[in-house]
Short mmCIF file of C-alpha atoms in Angstrom, two decimals:
data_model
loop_
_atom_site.label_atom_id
_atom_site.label_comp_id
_atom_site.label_asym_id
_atom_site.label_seq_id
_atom_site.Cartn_x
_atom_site.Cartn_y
_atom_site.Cartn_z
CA UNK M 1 0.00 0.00 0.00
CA UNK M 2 1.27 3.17 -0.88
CA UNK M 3 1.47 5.43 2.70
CA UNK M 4 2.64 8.49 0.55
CA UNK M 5 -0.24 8.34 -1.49
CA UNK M 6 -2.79 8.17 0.72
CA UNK M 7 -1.50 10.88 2.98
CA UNK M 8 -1.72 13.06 -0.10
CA UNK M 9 -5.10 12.10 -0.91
CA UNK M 10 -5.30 13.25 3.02
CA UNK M 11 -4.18 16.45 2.40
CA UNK M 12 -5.72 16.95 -0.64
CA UNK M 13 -9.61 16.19 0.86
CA UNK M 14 -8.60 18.64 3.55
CA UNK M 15 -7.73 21.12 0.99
CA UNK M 16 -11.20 20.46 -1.03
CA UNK M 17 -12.77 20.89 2.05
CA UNK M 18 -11.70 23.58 3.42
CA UNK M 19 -12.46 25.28 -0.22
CA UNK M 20 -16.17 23.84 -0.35
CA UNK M 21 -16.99 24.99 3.17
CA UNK M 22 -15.59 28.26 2.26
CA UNK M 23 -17.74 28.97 -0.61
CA UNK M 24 -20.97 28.33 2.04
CA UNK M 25 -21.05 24.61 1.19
CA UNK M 26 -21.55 21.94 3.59
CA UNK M 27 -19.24 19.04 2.95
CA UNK M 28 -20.55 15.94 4.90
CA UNK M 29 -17.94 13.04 4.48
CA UNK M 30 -14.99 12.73 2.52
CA UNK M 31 -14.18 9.57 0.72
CA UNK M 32 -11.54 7.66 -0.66
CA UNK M 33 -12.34 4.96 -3.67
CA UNK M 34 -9.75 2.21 -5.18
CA UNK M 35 -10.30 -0.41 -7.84
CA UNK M 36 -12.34 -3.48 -7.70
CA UNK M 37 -10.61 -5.12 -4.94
CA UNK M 38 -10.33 -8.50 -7.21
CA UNK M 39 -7.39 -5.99 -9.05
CA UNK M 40 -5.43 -5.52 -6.10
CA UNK M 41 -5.24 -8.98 -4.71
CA UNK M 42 -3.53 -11.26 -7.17
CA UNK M 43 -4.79 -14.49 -5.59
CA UNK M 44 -8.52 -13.26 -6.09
CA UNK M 45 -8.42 -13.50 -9.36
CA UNK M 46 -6.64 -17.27 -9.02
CA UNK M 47 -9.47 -20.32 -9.84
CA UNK M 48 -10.22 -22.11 -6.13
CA UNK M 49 -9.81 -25.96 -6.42
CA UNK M 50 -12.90 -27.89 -6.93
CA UNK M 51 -14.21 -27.91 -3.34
CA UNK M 52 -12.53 -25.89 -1.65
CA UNK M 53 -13.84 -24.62 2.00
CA UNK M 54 -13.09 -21.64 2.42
CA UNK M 55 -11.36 -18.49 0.14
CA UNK M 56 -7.67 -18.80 0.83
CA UNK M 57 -7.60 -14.98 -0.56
CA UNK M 58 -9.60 -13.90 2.39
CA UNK M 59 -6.98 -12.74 4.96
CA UNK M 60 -5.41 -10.94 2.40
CA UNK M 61 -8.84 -9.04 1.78
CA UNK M 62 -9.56 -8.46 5.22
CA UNK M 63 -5.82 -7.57 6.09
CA UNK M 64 -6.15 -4.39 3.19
CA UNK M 65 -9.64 -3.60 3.98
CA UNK M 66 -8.38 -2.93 7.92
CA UNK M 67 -5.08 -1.24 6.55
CA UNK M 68 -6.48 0.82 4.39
CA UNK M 69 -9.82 2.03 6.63
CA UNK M 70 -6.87 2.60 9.52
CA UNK M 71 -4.84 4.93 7.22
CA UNK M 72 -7.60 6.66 6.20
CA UNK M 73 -8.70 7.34 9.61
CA UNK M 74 -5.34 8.62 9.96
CA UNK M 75 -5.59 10.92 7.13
CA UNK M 76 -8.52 12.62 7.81
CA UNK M 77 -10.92 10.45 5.57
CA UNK M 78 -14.04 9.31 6.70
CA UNK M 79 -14.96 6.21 4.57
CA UNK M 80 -12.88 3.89 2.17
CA UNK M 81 -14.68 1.86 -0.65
CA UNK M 82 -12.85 -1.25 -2.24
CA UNK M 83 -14.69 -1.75 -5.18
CA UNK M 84 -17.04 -4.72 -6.18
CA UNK M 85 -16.58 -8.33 -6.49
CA UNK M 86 -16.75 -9.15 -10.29
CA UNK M 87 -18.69 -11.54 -12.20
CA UNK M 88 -15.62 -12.36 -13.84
CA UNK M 89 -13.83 -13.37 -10.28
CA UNK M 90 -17.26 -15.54 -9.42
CA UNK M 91 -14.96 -16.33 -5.99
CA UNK M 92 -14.58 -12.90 -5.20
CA UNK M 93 -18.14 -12.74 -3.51
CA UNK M 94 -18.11 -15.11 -0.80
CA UNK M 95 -15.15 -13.13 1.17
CA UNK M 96 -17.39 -9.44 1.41
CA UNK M 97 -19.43 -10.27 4.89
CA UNK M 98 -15.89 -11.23 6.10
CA UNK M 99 -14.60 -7.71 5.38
CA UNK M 100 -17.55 -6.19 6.33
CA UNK M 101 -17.58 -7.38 9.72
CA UNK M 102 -13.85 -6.96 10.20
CA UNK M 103 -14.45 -3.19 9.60
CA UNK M 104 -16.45 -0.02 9.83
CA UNK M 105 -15.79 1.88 7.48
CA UNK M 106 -15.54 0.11 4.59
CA UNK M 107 -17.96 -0.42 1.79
CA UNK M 108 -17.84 -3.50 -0.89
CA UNK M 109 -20.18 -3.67 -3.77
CA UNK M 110 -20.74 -6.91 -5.81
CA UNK M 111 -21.10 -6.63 -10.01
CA UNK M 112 -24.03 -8.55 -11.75
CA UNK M 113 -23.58 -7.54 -14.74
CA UNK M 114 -20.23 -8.09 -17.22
CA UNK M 115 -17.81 -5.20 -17.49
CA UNK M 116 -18.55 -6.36 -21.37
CA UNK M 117 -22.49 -5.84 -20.58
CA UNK M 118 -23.91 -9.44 -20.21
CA UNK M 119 -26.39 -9.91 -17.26
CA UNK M 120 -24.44 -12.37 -14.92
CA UNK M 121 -27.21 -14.28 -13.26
CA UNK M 122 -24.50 -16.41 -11.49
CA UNK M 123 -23.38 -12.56 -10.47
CA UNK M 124 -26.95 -11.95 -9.42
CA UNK M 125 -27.33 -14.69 -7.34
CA UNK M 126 -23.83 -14.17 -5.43
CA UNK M 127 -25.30 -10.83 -4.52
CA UNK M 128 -28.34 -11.92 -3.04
CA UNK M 129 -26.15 -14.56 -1.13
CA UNK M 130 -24.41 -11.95 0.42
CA UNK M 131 -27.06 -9.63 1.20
CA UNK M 132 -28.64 -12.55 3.03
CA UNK M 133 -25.35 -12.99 4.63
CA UNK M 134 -25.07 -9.31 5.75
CA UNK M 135 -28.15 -9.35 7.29
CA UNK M 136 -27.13 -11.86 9.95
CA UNK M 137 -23.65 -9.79 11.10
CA UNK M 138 -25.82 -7.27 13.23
CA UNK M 139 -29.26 -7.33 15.04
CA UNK M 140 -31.11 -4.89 12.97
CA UNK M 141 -29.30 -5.85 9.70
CA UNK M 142 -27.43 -2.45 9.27
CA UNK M 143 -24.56 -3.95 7.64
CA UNK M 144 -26.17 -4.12 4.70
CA UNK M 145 -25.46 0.04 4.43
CA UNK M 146 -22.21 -1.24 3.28
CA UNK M 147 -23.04 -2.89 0.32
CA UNK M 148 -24.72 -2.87 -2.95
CA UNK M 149 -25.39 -4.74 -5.57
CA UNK M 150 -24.38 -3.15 -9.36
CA UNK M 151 -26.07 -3.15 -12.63
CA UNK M 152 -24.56 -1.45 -15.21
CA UNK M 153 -22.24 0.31 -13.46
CA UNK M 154 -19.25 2.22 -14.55
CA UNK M 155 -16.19 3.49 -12.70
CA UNK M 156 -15.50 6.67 -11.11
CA UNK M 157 -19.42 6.92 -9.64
CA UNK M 158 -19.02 9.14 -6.04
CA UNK M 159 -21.84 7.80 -4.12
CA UNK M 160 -20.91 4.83 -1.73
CA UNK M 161 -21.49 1.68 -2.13
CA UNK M 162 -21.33 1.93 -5.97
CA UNK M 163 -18.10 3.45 -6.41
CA UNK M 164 -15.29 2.13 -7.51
CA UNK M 165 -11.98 3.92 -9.78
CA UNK M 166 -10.42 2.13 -12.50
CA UNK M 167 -6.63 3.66 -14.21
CA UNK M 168 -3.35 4.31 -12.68
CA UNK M 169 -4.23 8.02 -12.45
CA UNK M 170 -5.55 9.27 -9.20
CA UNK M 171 -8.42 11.74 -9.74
CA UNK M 172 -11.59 13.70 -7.81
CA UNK M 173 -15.45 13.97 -8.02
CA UNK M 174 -18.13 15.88 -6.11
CA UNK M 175 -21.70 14.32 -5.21
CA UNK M 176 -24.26 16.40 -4.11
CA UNK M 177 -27.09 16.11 -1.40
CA UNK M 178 -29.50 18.50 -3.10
CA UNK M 179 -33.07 17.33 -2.76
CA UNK M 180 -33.73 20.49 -1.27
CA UNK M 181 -33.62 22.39 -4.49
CA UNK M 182 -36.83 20.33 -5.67
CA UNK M 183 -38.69 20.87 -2.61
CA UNK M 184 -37.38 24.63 -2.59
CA UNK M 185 -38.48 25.11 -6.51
CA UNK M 186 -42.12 23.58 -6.67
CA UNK M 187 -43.57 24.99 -3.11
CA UNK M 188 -45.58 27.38 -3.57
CA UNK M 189 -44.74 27.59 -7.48
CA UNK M 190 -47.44 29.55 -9.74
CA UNK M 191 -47.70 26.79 -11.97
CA UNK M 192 -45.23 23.52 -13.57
CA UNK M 193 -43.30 25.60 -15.66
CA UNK M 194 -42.20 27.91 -13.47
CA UNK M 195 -41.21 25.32 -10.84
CA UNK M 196 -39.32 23.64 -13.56
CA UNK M 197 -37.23 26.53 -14.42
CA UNK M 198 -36.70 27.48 -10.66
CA UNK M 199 -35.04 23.89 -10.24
CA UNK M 200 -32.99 24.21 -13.61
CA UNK M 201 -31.59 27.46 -12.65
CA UNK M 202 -31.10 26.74 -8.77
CA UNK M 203 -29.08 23.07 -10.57
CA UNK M 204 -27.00 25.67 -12.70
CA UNK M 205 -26.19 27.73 -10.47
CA UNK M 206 -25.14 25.63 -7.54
CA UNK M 207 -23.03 23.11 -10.97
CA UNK M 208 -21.25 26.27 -11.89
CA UNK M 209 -20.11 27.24 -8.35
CA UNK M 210 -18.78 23.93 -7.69
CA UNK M 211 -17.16 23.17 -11.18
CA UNK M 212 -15.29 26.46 -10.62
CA UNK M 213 -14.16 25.31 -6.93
CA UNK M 214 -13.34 22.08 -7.95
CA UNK M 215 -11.24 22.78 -11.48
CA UNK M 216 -9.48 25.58 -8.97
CA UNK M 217 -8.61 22.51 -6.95
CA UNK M 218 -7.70 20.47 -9.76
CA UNK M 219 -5.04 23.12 -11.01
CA UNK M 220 -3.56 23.50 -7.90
CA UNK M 221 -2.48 20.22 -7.00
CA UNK M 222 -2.47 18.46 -10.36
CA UNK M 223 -5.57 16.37 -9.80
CA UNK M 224 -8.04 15.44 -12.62
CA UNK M 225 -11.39 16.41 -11.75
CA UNK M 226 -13.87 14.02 -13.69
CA UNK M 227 -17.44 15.65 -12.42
CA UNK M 228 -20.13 15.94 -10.87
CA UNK M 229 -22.15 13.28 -9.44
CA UNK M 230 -25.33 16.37 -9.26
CA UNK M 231 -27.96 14.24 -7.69
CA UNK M 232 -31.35 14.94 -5.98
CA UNK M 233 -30.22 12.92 -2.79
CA UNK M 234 -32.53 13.50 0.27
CA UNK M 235 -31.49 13.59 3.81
CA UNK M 236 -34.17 12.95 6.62
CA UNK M 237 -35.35 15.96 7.09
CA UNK M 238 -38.81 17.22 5.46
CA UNK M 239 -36.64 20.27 4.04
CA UNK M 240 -34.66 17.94 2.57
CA UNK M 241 -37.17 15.34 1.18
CA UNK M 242 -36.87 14.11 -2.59
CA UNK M 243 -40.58 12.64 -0.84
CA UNK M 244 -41.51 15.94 0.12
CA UNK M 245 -40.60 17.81 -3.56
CA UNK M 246 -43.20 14.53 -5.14
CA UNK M 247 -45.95 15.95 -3.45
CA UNK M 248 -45.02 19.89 -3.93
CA UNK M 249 -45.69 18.78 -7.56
CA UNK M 250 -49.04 17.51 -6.45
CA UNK M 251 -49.08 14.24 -5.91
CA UNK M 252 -51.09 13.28 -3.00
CA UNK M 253 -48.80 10.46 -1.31
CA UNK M 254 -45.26 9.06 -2.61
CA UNK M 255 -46.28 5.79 -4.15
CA UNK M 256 -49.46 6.78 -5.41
CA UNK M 257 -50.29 7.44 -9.14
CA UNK M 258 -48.72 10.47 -10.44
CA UNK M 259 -45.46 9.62 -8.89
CA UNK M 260 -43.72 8.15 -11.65
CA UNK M 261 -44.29 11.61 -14.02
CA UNK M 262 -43.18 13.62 -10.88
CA UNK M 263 -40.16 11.69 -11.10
CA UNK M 264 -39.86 11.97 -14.63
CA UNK M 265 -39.66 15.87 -14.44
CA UNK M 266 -37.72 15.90 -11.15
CA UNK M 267 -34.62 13.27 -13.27
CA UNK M 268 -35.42 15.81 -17.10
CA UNK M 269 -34.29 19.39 -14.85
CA UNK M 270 -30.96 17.63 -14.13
CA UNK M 271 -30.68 16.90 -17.63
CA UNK M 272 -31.42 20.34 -18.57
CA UNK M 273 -28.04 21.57 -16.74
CA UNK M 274 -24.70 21.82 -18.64
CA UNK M 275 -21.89 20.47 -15.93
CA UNK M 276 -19.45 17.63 -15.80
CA UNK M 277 -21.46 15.15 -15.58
CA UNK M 278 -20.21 11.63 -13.75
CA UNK M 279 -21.91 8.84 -11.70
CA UNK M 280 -25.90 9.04 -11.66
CA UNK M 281 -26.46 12.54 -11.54
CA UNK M 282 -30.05 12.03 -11.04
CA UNK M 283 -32.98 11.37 -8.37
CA UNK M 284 -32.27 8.95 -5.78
CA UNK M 285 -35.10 7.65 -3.48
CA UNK M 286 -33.41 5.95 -0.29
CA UNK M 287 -36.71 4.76 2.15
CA UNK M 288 -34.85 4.87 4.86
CA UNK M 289 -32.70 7.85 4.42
CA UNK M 290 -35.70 10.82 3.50
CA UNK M 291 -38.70 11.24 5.90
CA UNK M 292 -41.49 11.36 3.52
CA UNK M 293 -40.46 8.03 1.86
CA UNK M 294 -39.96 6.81 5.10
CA UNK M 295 -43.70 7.27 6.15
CA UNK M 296 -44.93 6.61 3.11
CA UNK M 297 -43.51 3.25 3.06
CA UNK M 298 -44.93 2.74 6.43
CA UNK M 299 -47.97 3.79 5.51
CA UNK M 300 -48.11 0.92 2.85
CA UNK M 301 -48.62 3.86 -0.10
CA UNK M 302 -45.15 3.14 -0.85
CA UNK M 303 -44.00 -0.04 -1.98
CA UNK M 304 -41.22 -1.85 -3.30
CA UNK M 305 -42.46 -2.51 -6.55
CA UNK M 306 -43.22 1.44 -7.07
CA UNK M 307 -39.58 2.14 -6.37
CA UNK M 308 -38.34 -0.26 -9.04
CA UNK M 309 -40.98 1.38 -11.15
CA UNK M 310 -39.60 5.16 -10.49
CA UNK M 311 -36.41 3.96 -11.23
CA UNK M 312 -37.49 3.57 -15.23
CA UNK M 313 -37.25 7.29 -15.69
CA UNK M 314 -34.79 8.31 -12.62
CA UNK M 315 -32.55 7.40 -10.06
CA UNK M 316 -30.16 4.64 -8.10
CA UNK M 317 -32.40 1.63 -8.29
CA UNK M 318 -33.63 0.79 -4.81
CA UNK M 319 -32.23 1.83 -1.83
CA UNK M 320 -32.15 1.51 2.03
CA UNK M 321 -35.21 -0.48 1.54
CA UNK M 322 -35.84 -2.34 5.05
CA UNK M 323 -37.13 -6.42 3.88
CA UNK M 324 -38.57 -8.89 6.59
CA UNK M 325 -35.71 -11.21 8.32
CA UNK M 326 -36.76 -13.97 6.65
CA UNK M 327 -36.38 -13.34 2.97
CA UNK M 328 -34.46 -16.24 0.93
CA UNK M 329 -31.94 -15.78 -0.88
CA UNK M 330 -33.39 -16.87 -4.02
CA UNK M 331 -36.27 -14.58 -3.51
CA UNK M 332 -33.61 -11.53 -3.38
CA UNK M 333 -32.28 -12.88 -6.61
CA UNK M 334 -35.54 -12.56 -8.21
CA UNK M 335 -35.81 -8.64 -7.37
CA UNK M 336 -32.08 -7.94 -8.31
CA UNK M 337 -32.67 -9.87 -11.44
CA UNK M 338 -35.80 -7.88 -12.55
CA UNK M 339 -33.46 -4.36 -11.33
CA UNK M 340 -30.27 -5.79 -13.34
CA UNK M 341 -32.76 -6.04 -16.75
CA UNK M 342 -33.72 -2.92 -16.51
CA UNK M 343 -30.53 -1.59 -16.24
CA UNK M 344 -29.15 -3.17 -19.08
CA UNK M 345 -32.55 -2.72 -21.48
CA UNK M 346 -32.37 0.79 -20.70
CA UNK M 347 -28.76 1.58 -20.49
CA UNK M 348 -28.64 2.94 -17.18
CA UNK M 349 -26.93 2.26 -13.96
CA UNK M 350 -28.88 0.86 -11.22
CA UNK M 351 -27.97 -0.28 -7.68
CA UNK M 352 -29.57 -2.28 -4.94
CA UNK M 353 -28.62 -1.88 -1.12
CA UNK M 354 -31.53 -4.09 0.77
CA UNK M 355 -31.83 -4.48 3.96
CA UNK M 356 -33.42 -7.80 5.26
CA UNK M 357 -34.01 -7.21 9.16
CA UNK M 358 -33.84 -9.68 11.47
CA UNK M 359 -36.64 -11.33 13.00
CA UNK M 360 -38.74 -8.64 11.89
CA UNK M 361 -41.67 -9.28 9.09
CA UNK M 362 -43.75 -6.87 6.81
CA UNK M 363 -45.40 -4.45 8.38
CA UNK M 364 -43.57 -4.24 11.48
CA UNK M 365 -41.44 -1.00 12.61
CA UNK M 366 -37.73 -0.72 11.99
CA UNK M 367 -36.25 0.69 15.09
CA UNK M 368 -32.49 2.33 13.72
CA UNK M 369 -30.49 4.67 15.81
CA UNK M 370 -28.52 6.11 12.82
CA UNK M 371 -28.63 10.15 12.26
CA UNK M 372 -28.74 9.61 8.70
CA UNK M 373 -31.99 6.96 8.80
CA UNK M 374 -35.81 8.03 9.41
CA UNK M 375 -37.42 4.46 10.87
CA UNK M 376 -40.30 3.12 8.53
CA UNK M 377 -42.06 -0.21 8.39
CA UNK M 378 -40.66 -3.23 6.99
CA UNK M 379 -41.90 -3.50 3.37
CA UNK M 380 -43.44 -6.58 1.80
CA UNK M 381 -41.66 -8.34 -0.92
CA UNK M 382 -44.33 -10.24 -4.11
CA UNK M 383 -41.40 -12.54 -4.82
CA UNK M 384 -40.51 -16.19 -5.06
CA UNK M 385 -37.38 -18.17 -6.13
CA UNK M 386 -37.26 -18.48 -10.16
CA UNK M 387 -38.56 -21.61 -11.84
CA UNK M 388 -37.64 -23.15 -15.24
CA UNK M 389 -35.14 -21.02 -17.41
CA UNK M 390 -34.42 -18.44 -15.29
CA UNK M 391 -33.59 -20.51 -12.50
CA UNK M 392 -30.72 -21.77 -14.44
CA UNK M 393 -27.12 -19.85 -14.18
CA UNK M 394 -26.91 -19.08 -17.73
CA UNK M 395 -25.60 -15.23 -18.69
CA UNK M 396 -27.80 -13.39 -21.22
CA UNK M 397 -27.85 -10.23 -23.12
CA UNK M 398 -30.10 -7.82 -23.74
CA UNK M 399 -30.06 -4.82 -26.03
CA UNK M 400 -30.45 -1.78 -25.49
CA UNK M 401 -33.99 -0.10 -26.20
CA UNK M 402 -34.00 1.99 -29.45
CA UNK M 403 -30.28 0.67 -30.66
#
């Protein structure tokens, strides 16, 4: 591991910081990214003899992931992401829970699709494996915040757990937390148009600002700046409510019909901006992590299969969605399978971070202490394990709509 490195990286996050905050921006973690772990641990990517117990790679994992999330600590940086397991590496799955409980700080992601764009169903399945896994390392299943499943995903995405940096070349990237513009724009707006041109102009203006901080930053120490991840990412606060800017539009309750065009003109303002665009740079609706979704959900207006629906038009996929204890494995794998089509049909990149609770069912309270998490109600999941040809492990593609 390169010490010198990383305390530059240190230095460099303080600097960015220090900048951001400066300009009247709040700057709530810093982060450090490398490349898929199975890239920096030679005997990941080695084939495991037929029947083998247990991954003989996995001290090695565990040994970095602990170095590297103590280092950072030491440098000022608040999380460390390693990447995802690839479908390529099928053994590079099994060793994430490991990691995750033998750390705090560190997020892991697992691929299910092909860095060559086939849909990995062998991928798929390792993911819901481990999610199941996860859920079992702490009493309310919180370890799952660590990880997500990909679909579709390329490097040099911001937002944890999807990132992950490929190239020798270190570089930068800003994500935003900016669901309050949307709530800001459309309350109290005369009519649609004009809330849609408030958002626009509020996107601009705040894209502008921090392109010109960042590429200042970028000159300055020699640091390629690749973008801005400018999402509509809520924090649980009503103010701050990607939830709360649904129903400024109008519609009655999140989940209800209407949502999925308020979504489709929250996602079109981002695309109206001119910035440097990276990652999603669109509307992300974490249950767990905005208050309107939150109750919503736990209401039962809100469900699962609405979120996977919203994320057609915008959005991460789904996310901090709380699932009762006693989901199967194969049932996950249905979901992620249905999220990792629709990824690759439309061309977009889509995530999953679910959160099976234990011993709790549908319907029943979550009870989080975590700052960054409004409690809901566990949501039901319509799914059973896959029968006939999709049960098999075979990889498929699909192509992408219009092409």
């Amino acid at each position: 591991m390169n010490q010198s490195l990383l305390r530059q990286a240190g230095e460099f996050l303080h600097a960015a910081r220090q900048a951001i905050e400066t300009a009247g921006y709040e700057v709530q973690t810093t982060r450090l990214v490398t490349p898929p772990f199975p890239y920096l641990i030679p005997s990941v990517r080695a084939s495991l003899p037929s029947g083998a117990a247990a991954s003989p790679f996995q001290s090695e994992v565990i040994d970095l992931a602990q170095t590297l999330e103590e280092a950072c600590t030491s440098s000022g940086i608040d999380y460390v992401s390693l990447g995802p397991a690839l479908v390529e590496y099928p053994q590079s799955y099994a060793v994430i829970p490991e990691v995750l409980s033998a750390t705090k700080g560190v997020f892991l992601a697992g691929m299910m699709t092909s860095l060559e764009g086939y849909l990995s169903v062998a991928g798929v399945h390792a993911c819901a494996e481990v999610i199941q896994r996860n859920a079992a390392l702490a009493a309310d299943g919180f370890t799952n915040l660590r990880f997500a499943a990909l679909a579709n995903m390329p490097p040099g995405v911001p937002f944890f757990p999807a990132a992950y940096h490929l190239g020798d070349q270190p570089a930068f990237a800003l994500a935003t937390e900016a669901a309050d513009l949307a709530v800001s724009a459309f309350t109290a707006a005369a009519n649609l148009e004009s809330g849609r041109k408030k958002l626009v102009a509020s996107i601009q203006n705040h894209a502008q600002a921090l392109t010109a901080i960042a590429q200042d930053l970028s000159r300055q120490h020699r640091l390629a700046f690749t973008g801005i991840d400018f999402s509509l990412a809520p924090y649980p606060e009503e103010a701050l409510s990607i939830g709360a800017a649904f129903e400024r539009l109008g519609v009655p309750a999140v989940g209800m019909a209407g949502s999925l065009a308020a979504a489709a003109i929250l996602a079109e303002a981002i695309d109206q901006v001119q910035f440097p665009r990276v990652g999603f740079s669109g509307l992300m609706l974490p249950v767990l992590e905005d208050a309107v979704l939150a109750k919503r959900a736990a209401e039962s207006i809100l469900s699962v299969e609405d979120l996977l629906l919203f994320s057609a038009v915008c959005g991460t996929g789904l996310d901090t969605v709380p699932l009762p204890g006693d989901v199967s494995s194969p049932e996950l794998a249905a979901l992620l399978l249905d999220l990792a089509a629709l990824a690759l049909r439309l061309n977009k990149p889509l995530t999953a971070r679910l959160m099976p609770i234990p011993g709790k069912r549908a319907g029943e309270a979550t009870d989080f202490d975590f700052a960054y998490f409004a409690n809901s109600r566990v949501l039901a999941l319509k799914a059973r394990p896959l029968q006939g040809l999709l049960a098999s492990s075979e990889p498929f593609t699909l192509q992408q709509r219009g092409i």
